[in-house]
mmCIF file of C-alpha atoms in Angstrom:
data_model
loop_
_atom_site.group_PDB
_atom_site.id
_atom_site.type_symbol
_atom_site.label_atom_id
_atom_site.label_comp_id
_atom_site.label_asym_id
_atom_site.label_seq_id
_atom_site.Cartn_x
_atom_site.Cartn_y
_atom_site.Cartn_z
ATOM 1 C CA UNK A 1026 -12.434 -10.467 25.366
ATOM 2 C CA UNK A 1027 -12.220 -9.833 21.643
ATOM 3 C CA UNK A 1028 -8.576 -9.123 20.469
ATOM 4 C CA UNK A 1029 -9.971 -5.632 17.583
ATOM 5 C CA UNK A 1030 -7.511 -5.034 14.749
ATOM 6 C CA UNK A 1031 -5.496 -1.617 15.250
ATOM 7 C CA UNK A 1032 -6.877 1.035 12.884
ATOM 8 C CA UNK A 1033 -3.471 1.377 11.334
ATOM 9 C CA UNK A 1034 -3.604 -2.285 10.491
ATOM 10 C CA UNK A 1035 -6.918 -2.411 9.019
ATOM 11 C CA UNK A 1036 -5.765 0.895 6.930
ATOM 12 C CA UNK A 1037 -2.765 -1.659 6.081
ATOM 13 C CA UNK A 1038 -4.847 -4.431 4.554
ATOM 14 C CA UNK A 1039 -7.726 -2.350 2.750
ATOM 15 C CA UNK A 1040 -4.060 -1.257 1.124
ATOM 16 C CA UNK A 1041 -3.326 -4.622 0.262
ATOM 17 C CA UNK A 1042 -6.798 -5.493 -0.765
ATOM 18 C CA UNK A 1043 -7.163 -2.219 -3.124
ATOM 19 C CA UNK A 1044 -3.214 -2.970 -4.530
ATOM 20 C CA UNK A 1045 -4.226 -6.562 -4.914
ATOM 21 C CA UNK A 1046 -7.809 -5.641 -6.992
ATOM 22 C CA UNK A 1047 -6.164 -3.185 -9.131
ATOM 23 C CA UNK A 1048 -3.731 -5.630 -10.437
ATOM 24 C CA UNK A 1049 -6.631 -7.787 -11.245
ATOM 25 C CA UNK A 1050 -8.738 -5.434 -12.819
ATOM 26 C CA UNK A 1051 -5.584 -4.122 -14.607
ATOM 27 C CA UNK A 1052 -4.966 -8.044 -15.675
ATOM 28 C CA UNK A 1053 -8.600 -8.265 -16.856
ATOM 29 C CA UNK A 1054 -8.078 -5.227 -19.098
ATOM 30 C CA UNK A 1055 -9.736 -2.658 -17.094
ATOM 31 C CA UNK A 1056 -8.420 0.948 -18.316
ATOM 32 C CA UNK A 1057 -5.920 2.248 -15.890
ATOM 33 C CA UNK A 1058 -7.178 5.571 -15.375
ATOM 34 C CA UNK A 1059 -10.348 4.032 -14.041
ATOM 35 C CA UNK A 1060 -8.841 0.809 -11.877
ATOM 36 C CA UNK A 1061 -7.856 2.708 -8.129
ATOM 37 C CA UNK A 1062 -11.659 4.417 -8.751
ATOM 38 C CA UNK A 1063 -13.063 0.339 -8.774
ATOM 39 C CA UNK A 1064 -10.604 -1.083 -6.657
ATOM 40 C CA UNK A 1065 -11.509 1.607 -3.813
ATOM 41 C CA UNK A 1066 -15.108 0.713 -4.448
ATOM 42 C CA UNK A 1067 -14.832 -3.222 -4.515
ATOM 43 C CA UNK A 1068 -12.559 -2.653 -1.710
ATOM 44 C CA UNK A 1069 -15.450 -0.601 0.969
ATOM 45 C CA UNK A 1070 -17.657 -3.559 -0.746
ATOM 46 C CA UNK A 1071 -15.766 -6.783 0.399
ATOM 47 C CA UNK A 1072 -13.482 -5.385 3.897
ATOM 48 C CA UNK A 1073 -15.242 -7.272 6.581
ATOM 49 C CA UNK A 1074 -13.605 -8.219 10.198
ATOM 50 C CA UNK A 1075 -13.725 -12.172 8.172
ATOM 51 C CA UNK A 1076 -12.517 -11.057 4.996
ATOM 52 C CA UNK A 1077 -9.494 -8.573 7.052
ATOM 53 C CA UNK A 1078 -8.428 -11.737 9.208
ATOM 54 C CA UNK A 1079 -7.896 -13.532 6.393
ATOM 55 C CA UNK A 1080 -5.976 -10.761 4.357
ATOM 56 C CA UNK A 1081 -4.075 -10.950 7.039
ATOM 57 C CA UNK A 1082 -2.930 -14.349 7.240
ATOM 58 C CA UNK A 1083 -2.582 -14.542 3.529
ATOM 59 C CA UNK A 1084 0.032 -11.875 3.723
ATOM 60 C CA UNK A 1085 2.017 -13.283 7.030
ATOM 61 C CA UNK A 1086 2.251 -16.849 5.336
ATOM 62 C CA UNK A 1087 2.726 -15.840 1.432
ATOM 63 C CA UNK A 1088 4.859 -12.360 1.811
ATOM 64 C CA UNK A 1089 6.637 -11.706 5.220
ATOM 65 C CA UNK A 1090 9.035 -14.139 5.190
ATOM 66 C CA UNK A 1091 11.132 -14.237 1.805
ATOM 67 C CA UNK A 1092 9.818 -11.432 -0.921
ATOM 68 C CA UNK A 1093 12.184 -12.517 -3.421
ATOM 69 C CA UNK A 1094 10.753 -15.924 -3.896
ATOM 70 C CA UNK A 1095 7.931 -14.913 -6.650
ATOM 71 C CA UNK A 1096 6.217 -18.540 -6.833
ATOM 72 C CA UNK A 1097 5.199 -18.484 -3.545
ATOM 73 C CA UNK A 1098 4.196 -14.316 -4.037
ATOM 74 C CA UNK A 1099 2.243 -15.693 -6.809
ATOM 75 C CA UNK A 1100 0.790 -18.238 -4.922
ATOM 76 C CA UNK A 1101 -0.749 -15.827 -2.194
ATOM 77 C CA UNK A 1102 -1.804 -13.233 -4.870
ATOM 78 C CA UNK A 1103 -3.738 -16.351 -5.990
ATOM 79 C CA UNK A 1104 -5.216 -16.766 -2.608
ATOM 80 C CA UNK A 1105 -5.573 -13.047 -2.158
ATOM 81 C CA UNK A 1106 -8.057 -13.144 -5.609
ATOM 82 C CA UNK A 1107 -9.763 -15.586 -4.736
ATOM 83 C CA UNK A 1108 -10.700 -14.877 -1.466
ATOM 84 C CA UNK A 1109 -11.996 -11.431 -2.648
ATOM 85 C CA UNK A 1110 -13.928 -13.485 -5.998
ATOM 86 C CA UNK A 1111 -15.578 -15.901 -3.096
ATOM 87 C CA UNK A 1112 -16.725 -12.618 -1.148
ATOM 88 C CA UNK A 1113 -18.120 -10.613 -4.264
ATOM 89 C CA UNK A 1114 -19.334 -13.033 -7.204
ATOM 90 C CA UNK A 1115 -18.328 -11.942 -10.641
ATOM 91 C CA UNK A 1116 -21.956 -10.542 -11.873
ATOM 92 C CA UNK A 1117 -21.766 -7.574 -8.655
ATOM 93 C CA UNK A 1118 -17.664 -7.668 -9.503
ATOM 94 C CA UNK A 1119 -18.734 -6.917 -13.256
ATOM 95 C CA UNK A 1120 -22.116 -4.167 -12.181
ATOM 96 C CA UNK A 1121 -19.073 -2.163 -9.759
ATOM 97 C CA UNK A 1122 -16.599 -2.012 -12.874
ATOM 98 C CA UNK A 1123 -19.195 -1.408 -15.641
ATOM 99 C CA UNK A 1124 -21.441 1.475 -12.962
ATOM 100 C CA UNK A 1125 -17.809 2.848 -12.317
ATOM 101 C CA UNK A 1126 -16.548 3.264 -16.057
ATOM 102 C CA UNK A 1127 -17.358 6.285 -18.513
ATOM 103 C CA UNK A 1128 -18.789 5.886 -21.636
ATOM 104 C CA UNK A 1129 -15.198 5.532 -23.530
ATOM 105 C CA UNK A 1130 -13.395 3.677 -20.754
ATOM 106 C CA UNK A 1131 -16.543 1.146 -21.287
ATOM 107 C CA UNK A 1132 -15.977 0.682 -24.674
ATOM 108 C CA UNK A 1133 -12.221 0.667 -23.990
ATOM 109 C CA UNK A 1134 -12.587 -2.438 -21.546
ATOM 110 C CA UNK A 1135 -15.264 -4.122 -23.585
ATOM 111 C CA UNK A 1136 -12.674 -4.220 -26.687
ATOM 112 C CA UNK A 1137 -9.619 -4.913 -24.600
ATOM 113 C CA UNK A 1138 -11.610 -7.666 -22.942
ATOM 114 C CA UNK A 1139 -12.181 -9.346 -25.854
ATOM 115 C CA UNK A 1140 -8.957 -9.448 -27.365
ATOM 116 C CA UNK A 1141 -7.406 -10.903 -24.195
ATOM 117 C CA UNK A 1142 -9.686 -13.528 -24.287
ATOM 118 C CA UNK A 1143 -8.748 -14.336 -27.899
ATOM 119 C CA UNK A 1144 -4.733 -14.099 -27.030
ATOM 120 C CA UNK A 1145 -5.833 -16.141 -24.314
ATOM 121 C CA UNK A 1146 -6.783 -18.877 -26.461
ATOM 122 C CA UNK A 1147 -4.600 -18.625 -29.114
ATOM 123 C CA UNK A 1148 -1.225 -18.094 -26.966
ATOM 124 C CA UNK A 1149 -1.841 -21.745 -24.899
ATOM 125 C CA UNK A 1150 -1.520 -19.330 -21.744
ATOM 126 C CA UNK A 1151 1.865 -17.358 -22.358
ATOM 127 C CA UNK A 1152 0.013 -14.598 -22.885
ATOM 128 C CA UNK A 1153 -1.531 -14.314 -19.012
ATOM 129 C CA UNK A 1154 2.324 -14.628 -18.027
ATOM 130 C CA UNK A 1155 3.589 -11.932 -20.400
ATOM 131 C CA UNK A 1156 0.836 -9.815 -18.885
ATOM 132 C CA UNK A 1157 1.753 -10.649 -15.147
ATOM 133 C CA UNK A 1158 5.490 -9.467 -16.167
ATOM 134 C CA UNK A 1159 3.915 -6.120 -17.498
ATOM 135 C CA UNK A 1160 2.158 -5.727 -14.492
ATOM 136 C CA UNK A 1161 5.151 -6.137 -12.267
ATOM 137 C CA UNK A 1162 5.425 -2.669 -10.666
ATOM 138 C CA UNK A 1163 1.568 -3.362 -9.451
ATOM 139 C CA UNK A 1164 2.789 -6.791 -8.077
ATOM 140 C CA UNK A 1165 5.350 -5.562 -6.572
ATOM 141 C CA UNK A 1166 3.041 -2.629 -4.223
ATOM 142 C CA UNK A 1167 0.993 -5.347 -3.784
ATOM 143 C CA UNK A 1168 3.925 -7.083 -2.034
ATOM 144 C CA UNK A 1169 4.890 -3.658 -0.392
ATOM 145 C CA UNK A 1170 1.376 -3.399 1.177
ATOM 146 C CA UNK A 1171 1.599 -6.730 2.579
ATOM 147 C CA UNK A 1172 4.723 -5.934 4.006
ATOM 148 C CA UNK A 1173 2.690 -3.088 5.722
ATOM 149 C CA UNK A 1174 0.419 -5.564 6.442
ATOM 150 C CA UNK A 1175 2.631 -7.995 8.448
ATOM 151 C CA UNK A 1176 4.712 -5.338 9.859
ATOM 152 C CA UNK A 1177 1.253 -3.918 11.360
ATOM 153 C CA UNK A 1178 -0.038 -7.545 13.036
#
């Protein structure tokens, strides 16, 4: 017989997925008023019963154990993003942001955009981990959801 994933646990890791996406989308300069709005939609886009299991196992090997040891948090957000980039390439990833953005919040992200890119270049990297310490209260729901997550398996 097939062993099916409690409702409460798949609630758990759409959770994780949607925290997970918004930090991304925040990280890739998508306007914060606008990133739960995409992240909900990328999120009913990507959950499968494949994509779920896997959520799952990401979080019970990366976050269950020790949550103060950030290299290996940042090593299963890693994980986490790609699994989600290898389920939904970046051309539908980019249609669901732009279809999902208003006219200003468009412009907002294309200009944003940009600029990271250039800092991107020009800082030799520091600036992605600057950004990733501004976006610690995001990492650390993501962390809370998969806590959720492996509390719920």
């Amino acid at each position: 017989s097939t062993n099916f994933i409690s409702h409460l646990g798949d609630e758990a890791v759409a959770d994780l997925a949607g925290s997970a996406i918004g930090v991304f989308l925040s990280l890739v300069g998508v306007p914060s008023r606008a990133t739960s709005r995409v992240a909900r939609v990328i999120v009913r886009r990507v959950m499968t019963r494949q994509v779920n299991s896997r959520l799952r196992e990401i979080a019970n090997e990366y976050w269950t154990d020790d949550s103060t040891n950030l290299p290996r948090m940042a090593i299963g957000f890693t994980r986490l993003i790609v699994l989600l980039a290898a389920v939904l390439n970046p051309a539908e990833m980019f249609r669901i942001i732009m279809s999902n953005l208003t006219f200003w919040d468009a412009a907002q992200f294309a200009t944003i955009g940009l600029a990271q890119i250039v800092l991107m270049y020009a800082s030799a990297g520091s600036y992605i981990a600057v950004r990733l310490a501004l976006l610690g209260p995001a990492l650390v729901e993501v962390v809370r959801d998969s806590v959720a997550v492996g509390n719920s398996c």
